[in-house]
Amino acid sequence: MIRRLALFLLFALIPYGYIGMQLDFSYHALSGYIGWGVVFILIGFLTRRRILGLECIAIPFISYGISYICVQSFQNERWSYFFIPFGVEGSLLLFYILSLFALGIGLLIGKKKKNPAL
């Protein structure tokens, strides 16, 4: 129970969206977005393997809220010219919708086989 809570808080309290957008804006690197997708696939995988509970469905929404606060607090005025055509908030929302697909992929990958061949 403690392990589930610790993993949930670890995954939920990181602003993946803000980190990805900051790396993209500063260094023109997609590594933040790739890491973001890998993390959400891992979350789905851990959920399917019952290491995390179904409450992990809330992780993207909590992380989005934290990322939105960080974007509003720490964004540079030049960001609005960089994230075209959706703008900063629209791009952040789009990336979090895509992270729900990554979460679903992780759920599909983590499916256990009924009769594994040994």
mmCIF file of C-alpha atoms in Angstrom, residues 17-107:
data_model
loop_
_atom_site.group_PDB
_atom_site.id
_atom_site.type_symbol
_atom_site.label_atom_id
_atom_site.label_comp_id
_atom_site.label_asym_id
_atom_site.label_seq_id
_atom_site.Cartn_x
_atom_site.Cartn_y
_atom_site.Cartn_z
ATOM 1 C CA GLY A 17 4.252 18.811 -19.917
ATOM 2 C CA TYR A 18 6.189 21.788 -18.627
ATOM 3 C CA ILE A 19 9.489 19.898 -18.733
ATOM 4 C CA GLY A 20 8.866 18.718 -22.295
ATOM 5 C CA MET A 21 7.843 22.157 -23.501
ATOM 6 C CA GLN A 22 10.780 23.833 -21.750
ATOM 7 C CA LEU A 23 13.261 21.426 -23.360
ATOM 8 C CA ASP A 24 11.609 21.951 -26.743
ATOM 9 C CA PHE A 25 11.678 25.729 -26.413
ATOM 10 C CA SER A 26 15.206 26.008 -24.994
ATOM 11 C CA TYR A 27 17.089 23.302 -26.864
ATOM 12 C CA HIS A 28 14.719 22.321 -29.713
ATOM 13 C CA ALA A 29 14.967 18.776 -28.357
ATOM 14 C CA LEU A 30 12.219 16.195 -28.474
ATOM 15 C CA SER A 31 13.755 14.232 -25.602
ATOM 16 C CA GLY A 32 11.271 15.710 -23.130
ATOM 17 C CA TYR A 33 8.301 14.551 -25.193
ATOM 18 C CA ILE A 34 9.820 11.115 -25.801
ATOM 19 C CA GLY A 35 10.521 10.685 -22.102
ATOM 20 C CA TRP A 36 6.992 11.833 -21.338
ATOM 21 C CA GLY A 37 5.535 9.161 -23.634
ATOM 22 C CA VAL A 38 7.776 6.460 -22.176
ATOM 23 C CA VAL A 39 6.736 7.384 -18.635
ATOM 24 C CA PHE A 40 3.033 7.130 -19.478
ATOM 25 C CA ILE A 41 3.552 3.790 -21.223
ATOM 26 C CA LEU A 42 5.368 2.631 -18.060
ATOM 27 C CA ILE A 43 2.490 3.848 -15.879
ATOM 28 C CA GLY A 44 0.008 1.866 -17.982
ATOM 29 C CA PHE A 45 2.249 -1.199 -17.848
ATOM 30 C CA LEU A 46 2.579 -0.997 -14.055
ATOM 31 C CA THR A 47 -1.165 -0.576 -13.715
ATOM 32 C CA ARG A 48 -1.890 -3.650 -15.804
ATOM 33 C CA ARG A 49 0.598 -5.674 -13.749
ATOM 34 C CA ARG A 50 -1.222 -4.474 -10.606
ATOM 35 C CA ILE A 51 1.813 -2.689 -9.195
ATOM 36 C CA LEU A 52 -0.172 0.543 -9.419
ATOM 37 C CA GLY A 53 -3.909 0.721 -8.855
ATOM 38 C CA LEU A 54 -6.603 2.124 -11.105
ATOM 39 C CA GLU A 55 -6.186 5.481 -9.407
ATOM 40 C CA CYS A 56 -3.270 6.016 -11.811
ATOM 41 C CA ILE A 57 -5.845 7.137 -14.368
ATOM 42 C CA ALA A 58 -5.770 10.429 -12.431
ATOM 43 C CA ILE A 59 -2.005 10.871 -12.935
ATOM 44 C CA PRO A 60 -2.257 12.657 -16.320
ATOM 45 C CA PHE A 61 -4.868 15.052 -14.951
ATOM 46 C CA ILE A 62 -2.867 15.904 -11.824
ATOM 47 C CA SER A 63 0.313 16.326 -13.861
ATOM 48 C CA TYR A 64 -1.573 18.510 -16.359
ATOM 49 C CA GLY A 65 -2.757 20.769 -13.527
ATOM 50 C CA ILE A 66 0.768 21.144 -12.178
ATOM 51 C CA SER A 67 2.172 21.719 -15.676
ATOM 52 C CA TYR A 68 -0.500 24.335 -16.388
ATOM 53 C CA ILE A 69 0.403 26.201 -13.194
ATOM 54 C CA CYS A 70 4.111 26.028 -14.093
ATOM 55 C CA VAL A 71 3.455 27.245 -17.634
ATOM 56 C CA GLN A 72 1.404 30.179 -16.364
ATOM 57 C CA SER A 73 3.993 31.051 -13.719
ATOM 58 C CA PHE A 74 7.282 30.497 -15.533
ATOM 59 C CA GLN A 75 6.600 30.856 -19.250
ATOM 60 C CA ASN A 76 8.527 33.321 -21.262
ATOM 61 C CA GLU A 77 6.561 35.768 -23.419
ATOM 62 C CA ARG A 78 8.319 34.282 -26.458
ATOM 63 C CA TRP A 79 6.639 30.897 -25.858
ATOM 64 C CA SER A 80 3.432 32.040 -27.548
ATOM 65 C CA TYR A 81 5.349 32.621 -30.787
ATOM 66 C CA PHE A 82 7.076 29.230 -30.573
ATOM 67 C CA PHE A 83 4.121 26.880 -30.037
ATOM 68 C CA ILE A 84 2.145 27.579 -33.200
ATOM 69 C CA PRO A 85 -0.704 26.954 -34.219
ATOM 70 C CA PHE A 86 -2.223 25.934 -30.872
ATOM 71 C CA GLY A 87 -0.444 28.307 -28.529
ATOM 72 C CA VAL A 88 1.025 27.290 -25.205
ATOM 73 C CA GLU A 89 -2.134 26.104 -23.439
ATOM 74 C CA GLY A 90 -3.512 24.361 -26.518
ATOM 75 C CA SER A 91 -0.242 22.523 -27.116
ATOM 76 C CA LEU A 92 -0.103 21.451 -23.491
ATOM 77 C CA LEU A 93 -3.649 20.116 -23.667
ATOM 78 C CA LEU A 94 -2.920 18.299 -26.940
ATOM 79 C CA PHE A 95 0.144 16.606 -25.486
ATOM 80 C CA TYR A 96 -1.804 15.440 -22.442
ATOM 81 C CA ILE A 97 -4.531 13.992 -24.637
ATOM 82 C CA LEU A 98 -1.798 12.104 -26.470
ATOM 83 C CA SER A 99 -0.430 10.913 -23.120
ATOM 84 C CA LEU A 100 -3.768 9.192 -22.477
ATOM 85 C CA PHE A 101 -3.124 7.171 -25.641
ATOM 86 C CA ALA A 102 0.348 6.281 -24.323
ATOM 87 C CA LEU A 103 -1.264 5.175 -21.071
ATOM 88 C CA GLY A 104 -3.604 2.929 -23.065
ATOM 89 C CA ILE A 105 -0.670 1.442 -24.988
ATOM 90 C CA GLY A 106 0.992 0.617 -21.681
ATOM 91 C CA LEU A 107 -2.188 -1.077 -20.510
#
